[in-house]
């Protein structure tokens, strides 16, 4: 029977650490760390996510704002809003909640957020830093997955990691982070042949697909570490992951539940990224002034 990784408890510890750093920042620089979320339209899930992020940031002693634009907002309006935030000195971290309502294209706005304020690590400059093994802002969910594996004491060096899903938000960055930690990484996607056969070889399995219970527990290698990023609502509204939890926990060594696994870590790492950005910008500014 697998050990269940308590994402809520680990996230609470990270958030307490972040709150300490946010207080130290405020004392040192005379202002709080500033996080701004931009939300467009009325997607109910986005509204809940942004509310949660803002609340968590306030609890950590940061300044948090939500900028809400109507669903009918034009690309020009959205870009103008981001330009203003890019220029504000009290704003350290900007996040644009995705998905954007149609017909807005996320790419121009992702490209416009200043890389040194890009708290989600989605700007091509930050994606490039990750791909080339350099420091930069990294996407929160993948950072949270790595933190969970570390907290569970999973040995990554030399392990075969199978990542299912290749989005820019989760699959690709988590694969690069596992590679950086010396895993042998296989990145699977919708055209992969024999997903079951691949999963069966995984010492570390990351599922980031968005298909309820796609990965059967019988596929899981005995003793594997299973991190389930998927968040899927069933018709009865129950939230389930991409992995069939009940059967997978019979075989895995450690496994994350849904909910209560990766989800809480994403918010915790967002706060951690925001403080990182604030500190980096503040020390950069001090160095320039000196
Ligand atoms: P996405 O952009 O839709 O990407 C899904 C990926 O899964 C794609 O690469 C796709 O392959 C692959 N895929 C689809 N069907 C597949 C199949 N049958 N077999 C193998 N691969 C398949 O999704 P995402 O943004 O990465 O999110 C993935 C899941 O994580 C969603 O449930 C999302 O809600 C959840 N999520 C959770 C958190 C959190 O904080 N817990 C954060 C972010 C996302 P192709 O590239 O070939 O189409």
mmCIF file of C-alpha atoms and ligand atoms in Angstrom:
data_model
loop_
_atom_site.group_PDB
_atom_site.id
_atom_site.type_symbol
_atom_site.label_atom_id
_atom_site.label_comp_id
_atom_site.label_asym_id
_atom_site.label_seq_id
_atom_site.Cartn_x
_atom_site.Cartn_y
_atom_site.Cartn_z
ATOM 1 C CA UNK A 1 0.000 0.000 0.000
ATOM 2 C CA UNK A 2 1.425 3.384 -1.019
ATOM 3 C CA UNK A 3 2.265 6.243 1.296
ATOM 4 C CA UNK A 4 -0.115 9.069 0.481
ATOM 5 C CA UNK A 5 1.668 12.381 -0.016
ATOM 6 C CA UNK A 6 -0.131 15.083 1.907
ATOM 7 C CA UNK A 7 0.140 18.075 -0.415
ATOM 8 C CA UNK A 8 -1.869 20.259 1.948
ATOM 9 C CA UNK A 9 0.544 19.745 4.839
ATOM 10 C CA UNK A 10 3.664 20.232 2.681
ATOM 11 C CA UNK A 11 2.117 23.328 1.084
ATOM 12 C CA UNK A 12 1.325 24.739 4.529
ATOM 13 C CA UNK A 13 5.004 24.432 5.494
ATOM 14 C CA UNK A 14 6.118 26.127 2.262
ATOM 15 C CA UNK A 15 3.597 28.918 2.821
ATOM 16 C CA UNK A 16 4.832 29.505 6.365
ATOM 17 C CA UNK A 17 8.423 29.803 5.049
ATOM 18 C CA UNK A 18 7.280 32.163 2.308
ATOM 19 C CA UNK A 19 5.423 34.322 4.838
ATOM 20 C CA UNK A 20 8.673 34.663 6.809
ATOM 21 C CA UNK A 21 10.537 35.758 3.682
ATOM 22 C CA UNK A 22 7.742 38.173 2.719
ATOM 23 C CA UNK A 23 7.940 39.794 6.185
ATOM 24 C CA UNK A 24 11.716 40.088 5.928
ATOM 25 C CA UNK A 25 11.307 41.699 2.480
ATOM 26 C CA UNK A 26 8.834 44.237 3.826
ATOM 27 C CA UNK A 27 11.125 45.141 6.731
ATOM 28 C CA UNK A 28 14.140 45.496 4.504
ATOM 29 C CA UNK A 29 12.627 47.381 1.572
ATOM 30 C CA UNK A 30 9.780 49.231 3.293
ATOM 31 C CA UNK A 31 7.049 47.796 1.100
ATOM 32 C CA UNK A 32 5.319 44.439 0.699
ATOM 33 C CA UNK A 33 5.908 41.962 -2.104
ATOM 34 C CA UNK A 34 3.322 42.873 -4.768
ATOM 35 C CA UNK A 35 1.406 40.207 -6.682
ATOM 36 C CA UNK A 36 -1.207 41.069 -9.312
ATOM 37 C CA UNK A 37 -3.549 38.629 -11.026
ATOM 38 C CA UNK A 38 -5.244 39.596 -14.272
ATOM 39 C CA UNK A 39 -8.455 37.757 -15.024
ATOM 40 C CA UNK A 40 -10.558 38.173 -18.152
ATOM 41 C CA UNK A 41 -14.190 37.095 -18.466
ATOM 42 C CA UNK A 42 -16.327 35.019 -16.167
ATOM 43 C CA UNK A 43 -14.984 31.485 -16.211
ATOM 44 C CA UNK A 44 -16.139 30.170 -12.796
ATOM 45 C CA UNK A 45 -13.052 27.987 -12.247
ATOM 46 C CA UNK A 46 -10.732 30.917 -13.005
ATOM 47 C CA UNK A 47 -12.662 33.092 -10.574
ATOM 48 C CA UNK A 48 -12.178 30.487 -7.808
ATOM 49 C CA UNK A 49 -8.472 30.000 -8.623
ATOM 50 C CA UNK A 50 -7.726 33.731 -8.610
ATOM 51 C CA UNK A 51 -9.649 34.251 -5.381
ATOM 52 C CA UNK A 52 -7.609 31.447 -3.780
ATOM 53 C CA UNK A 53 -4.307 32.877 -4.999
ATOM 54 C CA UNK A 54 -5.147 36.380 -3.789
ATOM 55 C CA UNK A 55 -6.240 35.109 -0.374
ATOM 56 C CA UNK A 56 -3.059 33.031 -0.013
ATOM 57 C CA UNK A 57 -0.879 36.004 -0.988
ATOM 58 C CA UNK A 58 -2.595 38.261 1.566
ATOM 59 C CA UNK A 59 -2.196 35.594 4.240
ATOM 60 C CA UNK A 60 1.533 35.465 3.456
ATOM 61 C CA UNK A 61 1.758 39.217 4.111
ATOM 62 C CA UNK A 62 1.963 40.304 0.480
ATOM 63 C CA UNK A 63 0.076 43.015 -1.328
ATOM 64 C CA UNK A 64 -2.334 41.312 -3.750
ATOM 65 C CA UNK A 65 -4.592 42.788 -6.423
ATOM 66 C CA UNK A 66 -6.969 41.285 -8.911
ATOM 67 C CA UNK A 67 -7.599 43.138 -12.161
ATOM 68 C CA UNK A 68 -10.764 41.881 -13.775
ATOM 69 C CA UNK A 69 -11.556 42.690 -17.407
ATOM 70 C CA UNK A 70 -14.883 41.991 -19.087
ATOM 71 C CA UNK A 71 -15.106 38.973 -21.406
ATOM 72 C CA UNK A 72 -15.600 41.465 -24.249
ATOM 73 C CA UNK A 73 -12.221 43.135 -23.550
ATOM 74 C CA UNK A 74 -10.054 43.569 -26.632
ATOM 75 C CA UNK A 75 -6.493 42.330 -26.964
ATOM 76 C CA UNK A 76 -5.357 45.966 -26.960
ATOM 77 C CA UNK A 77 -7.080 46.593 -23.603
ATOM 78 C CA UNK A 78 -5.541 43.483 -22.063
ATOM 79 C CA UNK A 79 -2.069 44.345 -23.325
ATOM 80 C CA UNK A 80 -2.424 47.931 -22.084
ATOM 81 C CA UNK A 81 -3.278 46.649 -18.613
ATOM 82 C CA UNK A 82 -0.233 44.387 -18.553
ATOM 83 C CA UNK A 83 1.996 47.241 -19.789
ATOM 84 C CA UNK A 84 0.866 49.360 -16.830
ATOM 85 C CA UNK A 85 1.666 46.525 -14.411
ATOM 86 C CA UNK A 86 5.040 45.951 -16.065
ATOM 87 C CA UNK A 87 5.903 49.589 -15.317
ATOM 88 C CA UNK A 88 4.665 49.740 -11.721
ATOM 89 C CA UNK A 89 7.544 49.535 -9.291
ATOM 90 C CA UNK A 90 5.408 48.102 -6.480
ATOM 91 C CA UNK A 91 4.379 45.109 -8.631
ATOM 92 C CA UNK A 92 6.859 42.236 -8.436
ATOM 93 C CA UNK A 93 4.804 39.375 -9.819
ATOM 94 C CA UNK A 94 2.185 39.329 -12.566
ATOM 95 C CA UNK A 95 -0.012 36.399 -13.465
ATOM 96 C CA UNK A 96 -2.530 36.277 -16.269
ATOM 97 C CA UNK A 97 -5.100 33.626 -15.451
ATOM 98 C CA UNK A 98 -5.559 31.179 -18.331
ATOM 99 C CA UNK A 99 -7.531 30.183 -20.299
ATOM 100 C CA UNK A 100 -8.544 33.512 -21.818
ATOM 101 C CA UNK A 101 -12.041 33.746 -23.294
ATOM 102 C CA UNK A 102 -12.266 33.449 -27.051
ATOM 103 C CA UNK A 103 -11.153 35.002 -29.316
ATOM 104 C CA UNK A 104 -8.269 36.286 -27.156
ATOM 105 C CA UNK A 105 -4.942 34.652 -27.962
ATOM 106 C CA UNK A 106 -2.794 33.964 -24.862
ATOM 107 C CA UNK A 107 0.498 34.253 -26.716
ATOM 108 C CA UNK A 108 0.821 38.054 -27.083
ATOM 109 C CA UNK A 109 0.051 38.595 -23.412
ATOM 110 C CA UNK A 110 2.409 35.821 -22.235
ATOM 111 C CA UNK A 111 5.117 37.437 -24.372
ATOM 112 C CA UNK A 112 4.413 40.899 -22.966
ATOM 113 C CA UNK A 113 4.704 40.173 -19.224
ATOM 114 C CA UNK A 114 8.196 41.272 -18.175
ATOM 115 C CA UNK A 115 10.280 38.109 -17.702
ATOM 116 C CA UNK A 116 11.466 39.371 -14.313
ATOM 117 C CA UNK A 117 7.823 39.718 -13.168
ATOM 118 C CA UNK A 118 6.587 36.516 -14.828
ATOM 119 C CA UNK A 119 5.472 34.560 -11.757
ATOM 120 C CA UNK A 120 4.110 31.632 -13.806
ATOM 121 C CA UNK A 121 7.381 31.197 -15.701
ATOM 122 C CA UNK A 122 5.622 31.047 -19.055
ATOM 123 C CA UNK A 123 7.477 33.803 -20.919
ATOM 124 C CA UNK A 124 9.703 32.349 -23.681
ATOM 125 C CA UNK A 125 12.761 33.856 -21.973
ATOM 126 C CA UNK A 126 12.014 31.921 -18.782
ATOM 127 C CA UNK A 127 11.108 28.775 -20.742
ATOM 128 C CA UNK A 128 14.461 29.154 -22.526
ATOM 129 C CA UNK A 129 16.314 29.583 -19.218
ATOM 130 C CA UNK A 130 14.765 26.343 -17.982
ATOM 131 C CA UNK A 131 15.572 24.494 -21.213
ATOM 132 C CA UNK A 132 19.206 25.610 -20.996
ATOM 133 C CA UNK A 133 19.561 24.923 -17.268
ATOM 134 C CA UNK A 134 19.756 28.528 -16.087
ATOM 135 C CA UNK A 135 18.063 30.409 -13.275
ATOM 136 C CA UNK A 136 14.747 32.049 -13.992
ATOM 137 C CA UNK A 137 11.108 31.925 -13.061
ATOM 138 C CA UNK A 138 9.770 28.372 -13.377
ATOM 139 C CA UNK A 139 6.137 27.253 -13.715
ATOM 140 C CA UNK A 140 4.556 26.713 -10.294
ATOM 141 C CA UNK A 141 2.907 23.308 -10.775
ATOM 142 C CA UNK A 142 6.076 21.535 -12.005
ATOM 143 C CA UNK A 143 8.113 23.117 -9.192
ATOM 144 C CA UNK A 144 5.455 21.810 -6.796
ATOM 145 C CA UNK A 145 5.749 18.291 -8.263
ATOM 146 C CA UNK A 146 9.513 18.285 -7.671
ATOM 147 C CA UNK A 147 9.038 19.579 -4.136
ATOM 148 C CA UNK A 148 6.603 16.722 -3.416
ATOM 149 C CA UNK A 149 9.091 14.138 -4.732
ATOM 150 C CA UNK A 150 11.876 15.650 -2.614
ATOM 151 C CA UNK A 151 9.721 15.762 0.493
ATOM 152 C CA UNK A 152 8.890 12.080 -0.045
ATOM 153 C CA UNK A 153 12.609 11.303 -0.282
ATOM 154 C CA UNK A 154 12.293 9.834 -3.794
ATOM 155 C CA UNK A 155 15.707 9.207 -5.329
ATOM 156 C CA UNK A 156 15.635 10.881 -8.745
ATOM 157 C CA UNK A 157 19.168 10.332 -10.000
ATOM 158 C CA UNK A 158 19.145 7.516 -12.559
ATOM 159 C CA UNK A 159 15.406 6.886 -12.152
ATOM 160 C CA UNK A 160 13.221 6.431 -15.204
ATOM 161 C CA UNK A 161 10.631 9.213 -15.136
ATOM 162 C CA UNK A 162 7.634 9.005 -17.428
ATOM 163 C CA UNK A 163 5.713 12.257 -17.884
ATOM 164 C CA UNK A 164 2.316 11.898 -19.535
ATOM 165 C CA UNK A 165 1.292 15.206 -21.151
ATOM 166 C CA UNK A 166 3.488 17.744 -22.938
ATOM 167 C CA UNK A 167 1.889 21.120 -22.276
ATOM 168 C CA UNK A 168 4.047 24.220 -21.849
ATOM 169 C CA UNK A 169 2.410 24.698 -18.458
ATOM 170 C CA UNK A 170 3.119 21.282 -16.914
ATOM 171 C CA UNK A 171 4.409 18.370 -19.017
ATOM 172 C CA UNK A 172 7.375 19.962 -20.798
ATOM 173 C CA UNK A 173 8.734 21.965 -17.835
ATOM 174 C CA UNK A 174 8.392 19.071 -15.382
ATOM 175 C CA UNK A 175 10.215 16.798 -17.854
ATOM 176 C CA UNK A 176 13.072 19.330 -18.081
ATOM 177 C CA UNK A 177 13.258 19.659 -14.301
ATOM 178 C CA UNK A 178 13.443 15.858 -13.909
ATOM 179 C CA UNK A 179 16.167 15.732 -16.561
ATOM 180 C CA UNK A 180 18.061 18.417 -14.652
ATOM 181 C CA UNK A 181 17.862 16.135 -11.606
ATOM 182 C CA UNK A 182 19.421 13.306 -13.641
ATOM 183 C CA UNK A 183 16.339 11.224 -14.323
ATOM 184 C CA UNK A 184 16.056 9.414 -17.634
ATOM 185 C CA UNK A 185 12.919 11.051 -18.972
ATOM 186 C CA UNK A 186 10.257 9.804 -21.354
ATOM 187 C CA UNK A 187 7.647 12.344 -22.421
ATOM 188 C CA UNK A 188 4.383 10.720 -23.514
ATOM 189 C CA UNK A 189 1.404 12.377 -25.221
ATOM 190 C CA UNK A 190 -1.753 11.626 -27.175
ATOM 191 C CA UNK A 191 0.124 9.989 -30.070
ATOM 192 C CA UNK A 192 2.271 7.758 -27.858
ATOM 193 C CA UNK A 193 2.008 4.059 -28.653
ATOM 194 C CA UNK A 194 1.569 1.641 -25.786
ATOM 195 C CA UNK A 195 1.136 4.098 -22.928
ATOM 196 C CA UNK A 196 0.478 1.197 -20.547
ATOM 197 C CA UNK A 197 3.818 -0.419 -21.459
ATOM 198 C CA UNK A 198 5.671 2.847 -20.836
ATOM 199 C CA UNK A 199 3.943 3.571 -17.547
ATOM 200 C CA UNK A 200 4.907 0.071 -16.398
ATOM 201 C CA UNK A 201 8.597 1.098 -16.711
ATOM 202 C CA UNK A 202 8.261 4.311 -14.698
ATOM 203 C CA UNK A 203 10.043 4.646 -11.372
ATOM 204 C CA UNK A 204 8.553 8.133 -11.295
ATOM 205 C CA UNK A 205 5.249 8.809 -13.021
ATOM 206 C CA UNK A 206 3.872 12.301 -13.576
ATOM 207 C CA UNK A 207 0.367 12.409 -15.048
ATOM 208 C CA UNK A 208 -0.645 15.769 -16.539
ATOM 209 C CA UNK A 209 -3.301 14.946 -19.098
ATOM 210 C CA UNK A 210 -6.768 16.075 -18.065
ATOM 211 C CA UNK A 211 -8.514 12.733 -18.704
ATOM 212 C CA UNK A 212 -10.252 11.235 -15.669
ATOM 213 C CA UNK A 213 -8.571 8.021 -14.485
ATOM 214 C CA UNK A 214 -6.839 7.456 -17.832
ATOM 215 C CA UNK A 215 -3.976 5.640 -16.114
ATOM 216 C CA UNK A 216 -5.041 2.369 -14.595
ATOM 217 C CA UNK A 217 -3.468 1.198 -11.348
ATOM 218 C CA UNK A 218 -2.553 -2.123 -12.987
ATOM 219 C CA UNK A 219 -0.101 -0.256 -15.249
ATOM 220 C CA UNK A 220 1.853 1.222 -12.329
ATOM 221 C CA UNK A 221 5.279 -0.282 -11.561
ATOM 222 C CA UNK A 222 5.351 -1.671 -8.026
ATOM 223 C CA UNK A 223 7.019 0.863 -5.710
ATOM 224 C CA UNK A 224 6.770 3.777 -8.181
ATOM 225 C CA UNK A 225 6.329 7.405 -7.131
ATOM 226 C CA UNK A 226 3.094 8.659 -8.685
ATOM 227 C CA UNK A 227 2.347 12.382 -8.958
ATOM 228 C CA UNK A 228 -1.102 13.084 -10.348
ATOM 229 C CA UNK A 229 -1.488 16.634 -11.671
ATOM 230 C CA UNK A 230 -4.849 15.997 -13.356
ATOM 231 C CA UNK A 231 -7.954 17.715 -12.057
ATOM 232 C CA UNK A 232 -11.095 16.391 -13.678
ATOM 233 C CA UNK A 233 -14.695 16.912 -12.596
ATOM 234 C CA UNK A 234 -16.915 13.879 -13.007
ATOM 235 C CA UNK A 235 -20.587 14.397 -13.774
ATOM 236 C CA UNK A 236 -21.556 14.062 -10.140
ATOM 237 C CA UNK A 237 -19.010 16.913 -9.584
ATOM 238 C CA UNK A 238 -16.487 14.634 -7.832
ATOM 239 C CA UNK A 239 -12.909 15.764 -8.510
ATOM 240 C CA UNK A 240 -10.583 12.992 -9.746
ATOM 241 C CA UNK A 241 -7.090 12.804 -11.182
ATOM 242 C CA UNK A 242 -5.652 11.249 -14.335
ATOM 243 C CA UNK A 243 -4.643 8.153 -12.370
ATOM 244 C CA UNK A 244 -7.090 5.611 -11.014
ATOM 245 C CA UNK A 245 -6.174 6.305 -7.393
ATOM 246 C CA UNK A 246 -7.734 3.316 -5.614
ATOM 247 C CA UNK A 247 -5.997 0.709 -7.810
ATOM 248 C CA UNK A 248 -2.731 2.684 -8.152
ATOM 249 C CA UNK A 249 -2.259 3.037 -4.406
ATOM 250 C CA UNK A 250 -2.147 -0.783 -4.167
ATOM 251 C CA UNK A 251 1.064 -0.812 -6.231
ATOM 252 C CA UNK A 252 2.777 2.581 -5.892
ATOM 253 C CA UNK A 253 5.385 3.406 -3.249
ATOM 254 C CA UNK A 254 4.138 6.982 -2.834
ATOM 255 C CA UNK A 255 1.163 8.649 -4.490
ATOM 256 C CA UNK A 256 -0.570 12.038 -4.456
ATOM 257 C CA UNK A 257 -4.327 12.202 -3.897
ATOM 258 C CA UNK A 258 -6.699 14.388 -5.925
ATOM 259 C CA UNK A 259 -7.695 16.714 -4.386
ATOM 260 C CA UNK A 260 -5.083 17.504 -1.732
ATOM 261 C CA UNK A 261 -1.921 16.590 -3.644
ATOM 262 C CA UNK A 262 -0.478 18.809 -6.373
ATOM 263 C CA UNK A 263 -3.216 21.483 -6.240
ATOM 264 C CA UNK A 264 -2.208 23.063 -2.901
ATOM 265 C CA UNK A 265 1.459 22.950 -3.961
ATOM 266 C CA UNK A 266 0.752 25.082 -7.028
ATOM 267 C CA UNK A 267 -0.442 27.991 -4.894
ATOM 268 C CA UNK A 268 2.417 27.572 -2.414
ATOM 269 C CA UNK A 269 5.005 27.644 -5.212
ATOM 270 C CA UNK A 270 3.312 30.659 -6.794
ATOM 271 C CA UNK A 271 3.860 32.573 -3.551
ATOM 272 C CA UNK A 272 7.433 31.313 -3.353
ATOM 273 C CA UNK A 273 8.067 32.434 -6.957
ATOM 274 C CA UNK A 274 6.599 35.876 -6.162
ATOM 275 C CA UNK A 275 9.032 36.393 -3.270
ATOM 276 C CA UNK A 276 11.931 35.136 -5.426
ATOM 277 C CA UNK A 277 11.052 37.706 -8.107
ATOM 278 C CA UNK A 278 10.709 40.519 -5.567
ATOM 279 C CA UNK A 279 14.061 39.693 -3.964
ATOM 280 C CA UNK A 280 15.821 39.369 -7.317
ATOM 281 C CA UNK A 281 14.471 42.683 -8.584
ATOM 282 C CA UNK A 282 15.208 44.469 -5.306
ATOM 283 C CA UNK A 283 18.784 43.207 -5.073
ATOM 284 C CA UNK A 284 19.312 43.938 -8.786
ATOM 285 C CA UNK A 285 18.085 47.486 -8.202
ATOM 286 C CA UNK A 286 20.366 47.883 -5.161
ATOM 287 C CA UNK A 287 23.344 46.657 -7.154
ATOM 288 C CA UNK A 288 22.573 49.131 -9.956
ATOM 289 C CA UNK A 289 22.180 51.971 -7.471
ATOM 290 C CA UNK A 290 25.437 51.002 -5.771
HETATM 291 P P1 LIG B 1 -3.265 20.320 -21.721
HETATM 292 O O1 LIG B 1 -2.587 21.584 -22.143
HETATM 293 O O2 LIG B 1 -4.638 20.017 -22.202
HETATM 294 O O3 LIG B 1 -2.301 19.107 -22.125
HETATM 295 C C1 LIG B 1 -2.710 17.799 -21.986
HETATM 296 C C2 LIG B 1 -1.649 16.872 -22.501
HETATM 297 O O4 LIG B 1 -2.117 15.537 -22.361
HETATM 298 C C3 LIG B 1 -1.303 17.059 -23.978
HETATM 299 O O5 LIG B 1 0.096 17.058 -24.153
HETATM 300 C C4 LIG B 1 -1.938 15.855 -24.653
HETATM 301 O O6 LIG B 1 -1.222 15.352 -25.764
HETATM 302 C C5 LIG B 1 -1.888 14.819 -23.562
HETATM 303 N N1 LIG B 1 -2.921 13.793 -23.757
HETATM 304 C C6 LIG B 1 -4.232 13.971 -24.033
HETATM 305 N N2 LIG B 1 -4.847 12.784 -24.146
HETATM 306 C C7 LIG B 1 -3.919 11.833 -23.929
HETATM 307 C C8 LIG B 1 -3.945 10.422 -23.936
HETATM 308 N N3 LIG B 1 -5.068 9.748 -24.158
HETATM 309 N N4 LIG B 1 -2.792 9.775 -23.689
HETATM 310 C C9 LIG B 1 -1.641 10.452 -23.460
HETATM 311 N N5 LIG B 1 -1.558 11.798 -23.442
HETATM 312 C C10 LIG B 1 -2.691 12.472 -23.686
HETATM 313 O O7 LIG B 1 -3.344 20.205 -20.139
HETATM 314 P P2 LIG B 1 -2.435 20.839 -18.954
HETATM 315 O O8 LIG B 1 -2.648 22.296 -18.868
HETATM 316 O O9 LIG B 1 -1.057 20.291 -19.025
HETATM 317 O O10 LIG B 1 -3.184 20.175 -17.699
HETATM 318 C C11 LIG B 1 -3.249 18.781 -17.537
HETATM 319 C C12 LIG B 1 -4.127 18.444 -16.342
HETATM 320 O O11 LIG B 1 -3.534 19.004 -15.176
HETATM 321 C C13 LIG B 1 -5.536 19.037 -16.369
HETATM 322 O O12 LIG B 1 -6.417 18.144 -15.724
HETATM 323 C C14 LIG B 1 -5.410 20.321 -15.570
HETATM 324 O O13 LIG B 1 -6.655 20.695 -14.961
HETATM 325 C C15 LIG B 1 -4.449 19.859 -14.508
HETATM 326 N N6 LIG B 1 -3.674 20.941 -13.888
HETATM 327 C C16 LIG B 1 -3.630 20.930 -12.532
HETATM 328 C C17 LIG B 1 -2.889 21.889 -11.871
HETATM 329 C C18 LIG B 1 -2.834 21.836 -10.384
HETATM 330 O O14 LIG B 1 -2.468 22.804 -9.764
HETATM 331 N N7 LIG B 1 -3.175 20.691 -9.771
HETATM 332 C C19 LIG B 1 -2.201 22.860 -12.579
HETATM 333 C C20 LIG B 1 -2.224 22.829 -13.976
HETATM 334 C C21 LIG B 1 -2.966 21.844 -14.615
HETATM 335 P P3 LIG B 1 -1.037 16.182 -27.146
HETATM 336 O O15 LIG B 1 0.005 17.199 -26.844
HETATM 337 O O16 LIG B 1 -0.595 15.136 -28.095
HETATM 338 O O17 LIG B 1 -2.379 16.774 -27.459
#
